[in-house]
Short mmCIF file of C-alpha atoms and ligand atoms in Angstrom, two decimals:
data_model
loop_
_atom_site.label_atom_id
_atom_site.label_comp_id
_atom_site.label_asym_id
_atom_site.label_seq_id
_atom_site.Cartn_x
_atom_site.Cartn_y
_atom_site.Cartn_z
CA MET A 719 13.91 102.90 -9.45
CA ASP A 720 13.90 100.95 -12.68
CA ILE A 721 14.79 97.30 -12.06
CA PRO A 722 15.26 95.40 -15.33
CA VAL A 723 14.57 91.68 -15.17
CA LEU A 724 16.66 89.26 -17.16
CA ARG A 725 14.69 86.01 -17.05
CA THR A 726 16.37 82.63 -16.92
CA GLN A 727 16.20 80.41 -19.99
CA ASN A 728 16.44 77.34 -17.76
CA PRO A 729 13.85 77.54 -15.00
CA LYS A 730 14.36 74.94 -12.28
CA ALA A 731 11.76 72.35 -11.46
CA LYS A 732 9.76 73.52 -8.45
CA PRO A 733 9.82 71.13 -5.47
CA GLN A 734 7.24 68.38 -5.99
CA SER A 735 6.16 68.38 -2.40
CA GLU A 736 6.32 71.11 0.24
CA ALA A 737 6.69 68.51 2.97
CA GLY A 738 10.44 68.00 2.82
CA LEU A 739 11.55 71.50 1.85
CA GLY A 740 14.03 71.82 4.67
CA PHE A 741 15.61 75.17 5.47
CA CYS A 742 17.43 77.01 2.68
CA LYS A 743 18.43 73.87 0.82
CA ARG A 744 17.56 75.18 -2.63
CA PHE A 745 17.29 78.59 -4.25
CA THR A 746 14.91 80.12 -6.75
CA ASP A 747 15.56 80.98 -10.41
CA HIS A 748 16.57 84.62 -9.98
CA MET A 749 18.47 86.98 -7.73
CA PHE A 750 18.46 90.72 -7.20
CA ILE A 751 21.83 92.39 -7.53
CA MET A 752 23.28 95.90 -7.48
CA GLU A 753 26.78 97.29 -7.09
CA TYR A 754 28.57 100.16 -5.38
CA ASN A 755 31.67 102.00 -6.42
CA GLU A 756 33.16 105.20 -5.10
CA ASN A 757 32.29 107.26 -8.18
CA ASP A 758 28.73 106.15 -8.82
CA GLY A 759 27.53 105.02 -5.39
CA TRP A 760 24.93 102.23 -5.42
CA GLN A 761 23.86 101.55 -9.00
CA ASN A 762 23.00 99.05 -11.70
CA ALA A 763 20.05 97.41 -9.88
CA ARG A 764 18.76 94.38 -11.76
CA ILE A 765 17.27 90.94 -11.45
CA GLN A 766 19.15 88.18 -13.21
CA PRO A 767 19.26 84.39 -13.22
CA TYR A 768 20.51 82.88 -9.95
CA GLY A 769 24.13 81.89 -10.35
CA PRO A 770 27.75 82.27 -9.22
CA LEU A 771 29.24 85.71 -8.59
CA GLN A 772 32.56 86.53 -10.12
CA ILE A 773 34.79 88.46 -7.75
CA ASP A 774 38.51 89.11 -7.53
CA PRO A 775 40.19 86.53 -5.26
CA ALA A 776 41.81 89.41 -3.37
CA SER A 777 38.37 90.78 -2.40
CA PRO A 778 38.18 91.89 1.27
CA VAL A 779 35.11 89.76 1.92
CA LEU A 780 37.21 86.64 1.34
CA HIS A 781 40.14 87.65 3.55
CA TYR A 782 38.84 90.05 6.17
CA ALA A 783 35.15 89.09 6.37
CA GLN A 784 33.81 92.50 5.45
CA GLU A 785 30.21 91.49 4.85
CA ILE A 786 26.73 91.84 6.35
CA PHE A 787 23.41 90.15 5.77
CA GLU A 788 19.74 90.04 6.66
CA GLY A 789 17.22 87.27 7.03
CA MET A 790 13.52 87.69 6.38
CA LYS A 791 10.58 85.82 4.90
CA ALA A 792 7.75 86.25 2.42
CA TYR A 793 4.63 84.44 3.63
CA ARG A 794 1.70 83.05 1.68
CA TYR A 795 -1.72 84.02 3.04
CA GLU A 796 -4.66 81.66 2.87
CA ASP A 797 -6.24 83.85 0.18
CA GLY A 798 -3.14 83.46 -1.99
CA ARG A 799 -1.67 86.92 -1.42
CA ILE A 800 1.91 87.33 -0.21
CA GLY A 801 3.03 89.33 2.82
CA LEU A 802 6.26 90.58 4.36
CA PHE A 803 6.76 91.02 8.10
CA ARG A 804 8.27 94.35 9.28
CA PRO A 805 10.57 94.53 6.23
CA MET A 806 11.60 98.13 6.96
CA GLU A 807 13.15 96.90 10.23
CA ASN A 808 15.42 94.60 8.24
CA ALA A 809 16.43 97.41 5.90
CA LYS A 810 17.23 99.73 8.81
CA ARG A 811 19.18 97.03 10.62
CA MET A 812 21.15 96.32 7.43
CA ASN A 813 22.31 99.92 7.56
CA ARG A 814 23.21 99.71 11.25
CA SER A 815 25.32 96.64 10.45
CA ALA A 816 26.78 98.52 7.46
CA GLU A 817 27.85 101.41 9.70
CA ARG A 818 29.66 99.03 12.08
CA MET A 819 31.44 97.19 9.25
CA CYS A 820 32.43 100.33 7.25
CA ILE A 821 30.10 99.41 4.40
CA PRO A 822 28.27 102.23 2.58
CA PRO A 823 24.58 102.33 3.57
CA LEU A 824 21.86 101.60 1.05
CA ASP A 825 18.67 103.69 1.17
CA PRO A 826 16.06 101.57 3.04
CA ASP A 827 13.43 102.50 0.43
CA ILE A 828 15.66 101.04 -2.28
CA GLN A 829 16.21 97.90 -0.21
CA LEU A 830 12.46 97.54 0.22
CA GLU A 831 11.84 98.04 -3.47
CA ALA A 832 14.44 95.39 -4.26
CA ILE A 833 12.86 92.95 -1.81
CA LYS A 834 9.36 93.54 -3.20
CA LYS A 835 10.56 93.17 -6.77
CA ILE A 836 12.42 89.90 -6.29
CA VAL A 837 9.45 88.43 -4.38
CA GLU A 838 7.14 89.53 -7.20
CA VAL A 839 9.39 87.88 -9.80
CA GLU A 840 9.63 84.69 -7.71
CA LYS A 841 6.04 84.69 -6.44
CA ASP A 842 5.35 81.18 -7.73
CA TRP A 843 8.15 79.96 -5.46
CA VAL A 844 6.41 81.13 -2.27
CA PRO A 845 5.17 77.86 -0.75
CA LYS A 846 1.61 77.48 0.54
CA SER A 847 1.62 74.89 3.33
CA LYS A 848 1.54 75.77 6.99
CA GLY A 849 4.94 76.67 8.43
CA THR A 850 6.52 77.31 5.03
CA SER A 851 7.74 80.57 3.52
CA LEU A 852 10.12 82.03 0.99
CA TYR A 853 13.26 82.85 2.98
CA LEU A 854 15.07 85.96 1.71
CA ARG A 855 18.74 86.62 2.25
CA PRO A 856 19.83 90.19 1.43
CA THR A 857 23.64 90.36 1.64
CA ILE A 858 26.40 92.91 1.06
CA ILE A 859 29.95 91.79 0.33
CA ALA A 860 33.14 93.83 -0.08
CA GLU A 861 34.94 93.60 -3.38
CA GLY A 862 38.41 94.78 -4.35
CA ASN A 863 41.72 93.69 -5.80
CA THR A 864 44.33 94.54 -3.17
CA LEU A 865 45.10 92.87 0.15
CA GLY A 866 45.60 95.99 2.26
CA VAL A 867 43.43 96.02 5.35
CA HIS A 868 41.01 98.87 4.78
CA ALA A 869 37.39 99.34 3.77
CA ALA A 870 36.80 98.11 0.22
CA PRO A 871 36.35 100.36 -2.83
CA ARG A 872 33.47 98.28 -4.21
CA TYR A 873 30.50 96.35 -2.84
CA ILE A 874 27.82 94.01 -4.12
CA TYR A 875 24.31 93.88 -2.65
CA PHE A 876 22.33 90.82 -3.59
CA ILE A 877 19.17 89.01 -2.51
CA ILE A 878 18.75 85.27 -2.91
CA CYS A 879 15.52 83.41 -2.08
CA SER A 880 14.83 79.93 -0.81
CA PRO A 881 11.48 78.15 -0.46
CA SER A 882 11.73 76.79 3.07
CA GLY A 883 9.88 74.60 5.50
CA ALA A 884 10.21 74.73 9.24
CA TYR A 885 13.71 75.52 10.51
CA TYR A 886 13.74 72.37 12.59
CA GLU A 887 12.78 69.32 10.59
CA HIS A 888 10.63 67.98 13.40
CA GLY A 889 8.59 71.16 13.78
CA LEU A 890 7.95 73.01 17.02
CA ALA A 891 9.80 70.54 19.23
CA PRO A 892 11.84 71.57 22.27
CA ILE A 893 15.59 71.84 21.68
CA LYS A 894 18.55 70.89 23.84
CA ILE A 895 20.94 73.69 24.70
CA HIS A 896 24.58 73.63 25.74
CA ILE A 897 25.46 76.68 27.83
CA GLU A 898 29.00 77.44 26.70
CA PRO A 899 31.39 78.04 29.62
CA ASN A 900 34.59 78.77 27.65
CA TYR A 901 34.23 80.07 24.13
CA VAL A 902 32.55 83.43 23.58
CA ARG A 903 30.80 84.82 20.54
CA SER A 904 31.19 88.52 21.10
CA VAL A 905 32.41 91.09 23.58
CA LYS A 906 31.38 94.60 24.53
CA GLY A 907 32.62 96.88 21.76
CA GLY A 908 32.85 93.99 19.30
CA THR A 909 30.60 93.16 16.37
CA GLY A 910 27.92 91.12 18.15
CA GLY A 911 25.29 93.79 17.47
CA ALA A 912 25.90 93.62 13.70
CA LYS A 913 24.55 90.86 11.46
CA THR A 914 27.91 89.91 10.02
CA GLY A 915 29.43 86.60 8.99
CA GLY A 916 32.39 86.80 11.37
CA ASN A 917 30.09 86.35 14.35
CA TYR A 918 29.11 83.03 12.85
CA ALA A 919 32.59 81.91 11.79
CA CYS A 920 33.79 82.27 15.38
CA SER A 921 30.78 80.37 16.74
CA LEU A 922 31.23 77.20 14.67
CA ARG A 923 33.78 75.47 16.94
CA ALA A 924 31.53 75.52 19.99
CA ALA A 925 28.44 74.67 17.94
CA GLU A 926 30.10 71.64 16.32
CA ASP A 927 31.42 70.39 19.66
CA ALA A 928 27.98 70.82 21.23
CA LYS A 929 26.36 68.90 18.36
CA LYS A 930 28.76 66.01 18.91
CA HIS A 931 27.45 65.82 22.45
CA GLY A 932 23.84 65.72 21.34
CA PHE A 933 22.91 69.39 21.70
CA ASP A 934 20.99 71.41 19.11
CA GLN A 935 22.40 74.84 19.90
CA VAL A 936 24.81 76.82 22.06
CA LEU A 937 23.71 79.45 24.55
CA TRP A 938 26.44 82.08 24.74
CA LEU A 939 27.48 83.88 27.88
CA ASP A 940 29.02 87.35 27.99
CA GLY A 941 32.65 87.68 26.92
CA LYS A 942 33.93 89.38 30.05
CA LYS A 943 32.63 87.45 33.04
CA ASN A 944 31.32 84.30 31.34
CA ARG A 945 28.26 84.77 33.46
CA TYR A 946 25.50 86.74 31.75
CA VAL A 947 23.27 85.17 29.12
CA GLU A 948 23.66 86.61 25.60
CA GLU A 949 21.83 84.65 22.88
CA VAL A 950 21.36 81.24 21.31
CA GLY A 951 23.03 80.52 17.97
CA ALA A 952 21.09 82.65 15.50
CA MET A 953 18.35 83.54 17.96
CA ASN A 954 17.70 85.83 20.86
CA VAL A 955 16.59 84.12 24.03
CA ALA A 956 13.81 84.70 26.57
CA PHE A 957 12.92 83.04 29.87
CA ILE A 958 9.71 82.86 31.84
CA ILE A 959 10.63 83.21 35.50
CA ASP A 960 7.92 83.62 38.11
CA GLY A 961 5.47 84.59 35.36
CA LYS A 962 7.71 87.35 34.00
CA LEU A 963 9.26 87.35 30.54
CA ILE A 964 12.96 88.13 30.95
CA THR A 965 15.36 88.67 28.06
CA PRO A 966 18.91 90.05 27.93
CA SER A 967 19.02 93.79 27.22
CA LEU A 968 20.56 95.07 24.00
CA SER A 969 24.00 95.88 25.31
CA GLY A 970 25.73 95.96 21.92
CA SER A 971 27.07 92.41 21.99
CA ILE A 972 23.80 90.74 20.93
CA LEU A 973 21.71 91.21 17.83
CA ALA A 974 18.57 93.37 18.05
CA GLY A 975 16.20 90.71 16.74
CA ILE A 976 12.96 91.77 15.10
CA THR A 977 11.29 88.64 16.46
CA ARG A 978 12.60 89.56 19.93
CA ASP A 979 11.08 93.02 19.62
CA SER A 980 7.78 91.59 18.38
CA VAL A 981 7.63 89.07 21.25
CA LEU A 982 8.22 91.85 23.78
CA GLN A 983 5.36 93.85 22.26
CA LEU A 984 3.01 90.85 22.25
CA ALA A 985 3.91 90.15 25.89
CA ARG A 986 3.13 93.74 26.85
CA ASP A 987 -0.17 93.57 24.92
CA LYS A 988 -1.10 90.47 26.87
CA GLY A 989 -0.17 91.99 30.21
CA ILE A 990 2.81 89.71 30.81
CA PRO A 991 5.43 91.63 32.82
CA VAL A 992 8.55 92.14 30.71
CA GLU A 993 12.11 92.70 31.88
CA GLU A 994 15.00 93.55 29.58
CA ARG A 995 18.09 93.22 31.72
CA GLN A 996 21.23 91.24 32.47
CA ILE A 997 20.46 87.72 33.54
CA SER A 998 23.18 85.44 34.84
CA VAL A 999 23.36 81.71 34.33
CA TYR A 1000 23.37 81.36 38.15
CA GLU A 1001 20.07 83.21 38.39
CA LEU A 1002 18.67 80.70 35.89
CA LEU A 1003 19.99 77.77 37.94
CA ASP A 1004 18.55 79.22 41.15
CA ALA A 1005 15.16 79.90 39.56
CA TYR A 1006 15.16 76.40 38.14
CA LYS A 1007 15.90 74.81 41.51
CA VAL A 1008 12.89 76.48 43.15
CA GLY A 1009 10.62 75.72 40.20
CA LYS A 1010 10.25 79.33 39.05
CA LEU A 1011 11.89 78.87 35.65
CA THR A 1012 8.94 77.54 33.70
CA GLU A 1013 9.79 78.25 30.05
CA ALA A 1014 12.71 79.22 27.87
CA PHE A 1015 12.69 79.88 24.15
CA GLY A 1016 14.73 81.26 21.31
CA THR A 1017 13.31 83.94 18.98
CA GLY A 1018 14.36 84.53 15.39
CA THR A 1019 12.97 84.83 11.88
CA ALA A 1020 14.15 81.38 10.82
CA ALA A 1021 12.55 79.30 13.58
CA VAL A 1022 10.15 82.04 14.88
CA ILE A 1023 9.93 80.51 18.39
CA SER A 1024 12.17 77.66 19.46
CA PRO A 1025 11.11 76.18 22.80
CA ILE A 1026 13.99 74.97 24.94
CA GLY A 1027 13.46 71.57 26.58
CA GLU A 1028 16.80 71.24 28.33
CA MET A 1029 19.76 73.46 29.19
CA VAL A 1030 23.08 72.15 30.47
CA PHE A 1031 25.73 74.31 32.14
CA LYS A 1032 28.87 72.34 32.99
CA ASP A 1033 27.45 69.41 34.98
CA GLN A 1034 24.17 71.05 35.91
CA VAL A 1035 21.08 70.09 33.96
CA MET A 1036 17.90 72.16 33.75
CA THR A 1037 15.04 70.09 32.36
CA LEU A 1038 12.04 72.06 31.18
CA GLY A 1039 10.45 69.08 29.50
CA ASN A 1040 9.03 68.14 26.16
CA ASP A 1041 5.72 69.94 26.51
CA ILE A 1042 5.64 73.31 24.84
CA GLY A 1043 4.96 75.99 27.44
CA PRO A 1044 1.83 78.14 27.15
CA ILE A 1045 3.71 81.40 26.52
CA SER A 1046 6.01 79.82 23.92
CA GLN A 1047 2.97 78.37 22.16
CA PHE A 1048 1.06 81.66 22.37
CA MET A 1049 3.99 83.58 20.88
CA TYR A 1050 4.42 81.07 18.07
CA ASP A 1051 0.72 80.97 17.20
CA THR A 1052 0.29 84.74 17.38
CA LEU A 1053 3.39 85.64 15.40
CA THR A 1054 2.84 83.08 12.67
CA GLY A 1055 -0.86 84.02 12.63
CA ILE A 1056 -0.04 87.70 12.05
CA GLN A 1057 2.66 86.82 9.52
CA THR A 1058 0.28 84.76 7.42
CA GLY A 1059 -2.71 87.10 7.70
CA ARG A 1060 -4.78 84.79 9.91
CA ILE A 1061 -4.65 87.06 12.97
CA PHE A 1062 -5.53 90.76 12.94
CA ASP A 1063 -2.36 92.83 12.76
CA GLU A 1064 -2.99 95.68 15.17
CA HIS A 1065 0.60 96.91 15.02
CA ASN A 1066 0.73 97.30 11.27
CA TRP A 1067 3.67 94.94 11.06
CA THR A 1068 2.74 93.24 7.83
CA MET A 1069 3.09 94.58 4.33
CA THR A 1070 0.93 92.87 1.76
CA LEU A 1071 2.12 92.59 -1.82
CA ALA A 1072 -0.43 92.86 -4.57
C1 PLP B 965 19.37 87.21 12.80
C2 PLP B 965 19.80 86.95 14.18
C3 PLP B 965 18.88 86.91 15.26
C4 PLP B 965 17.39 87.01 15.07
O1 PLP B 965 16.95 88.21 14.53
P1 PLP B 965 15.50 88.30 13.88
O2 PLP B 965 15.41 89.68 13.37
O3 PLP B 965 14.53 88.02 14.95
O4 PLP B 965 15.45 87.28 12.81
C5 PLP B 965 19.38 86.74 16.54
N1 PLP B 965 20.70 86.58 16.75
C6 PLP B 965 21.59 86.59 15.76
C7 PLP B 965 23.03 86.42 16.07
C8 PLP B 965 21.18 86.77 14.44
O5 PLP B 965 22.08 86.76 13.46
#
């Protein structure tokens, strides 16, 4: 695929220091973009200066939330090279989300080429310090000029990039979780398994309320019985109970995280027993009371591993403490080590760019 590059005439100043990068607070000079229409399919791939998109105000993405996205990172190795982590998994998941949201799929090889090309163009934006990366946000939005509720005639795929530090400003510090007893994020048969904006729009109310009460994130329970653990904000969740790593199974209402999958593999490699199954909040409370719940953590590309220090369900508090558990720490060190080329990658997860 030929991807022409239209370079910006006004390059932005690169951040002076990598210390206060924050997460996705600024974007690079360029973006990848391509469009779909019914006659030509996906076409017109190009890289152009980062800037506003012009779309019809009647576009379905604005009214009916027909959109999907991905989240991945480009990492700087110690030797200066740049690597991607399991990028094909993101491309394949994009198409699974596309199928659910009636969006035309985009050949995973084309997605990968687009990702590699934008990273190559923006390579000087990939930060070098520990814990930093270039966060990539491939997105598809539905475009059109009528308000009828149906799949759109046109789509835009774009990738924007942000030099980012750690997801949490204070680094790998345990977070405080509100277990949400009322609101739900997704139900069986809904869109919870797709990476789509609507799942986030409907989660904001509970997240904002939880923040007001001093929590970092919401742990969602299932939409039917308000009983079984689903996931945490933008992360999957795992618990260490009696030495076993237990995580909710992929029932369709939670996202199939690539970090989740990698953590399960690393646990199996290490001989940690793994269980993918339903786990109720009452099982957590019981395990906590007898001292068998020793660790809990979120898994996701943005934060990698997010140790949980406290979980509150109604008036019951589970305190896991401010020390980072050994399995949480092992997962964080191993994953970030593989992602940045410091640890041997026996699963062939990384893809190094020239
Ligand atoms: C992106 C996302 C995750 C994490 O997926 P990774 O592939 O590990 O980054 C988990 N839950 C939700 C709702 C997400 O959107």
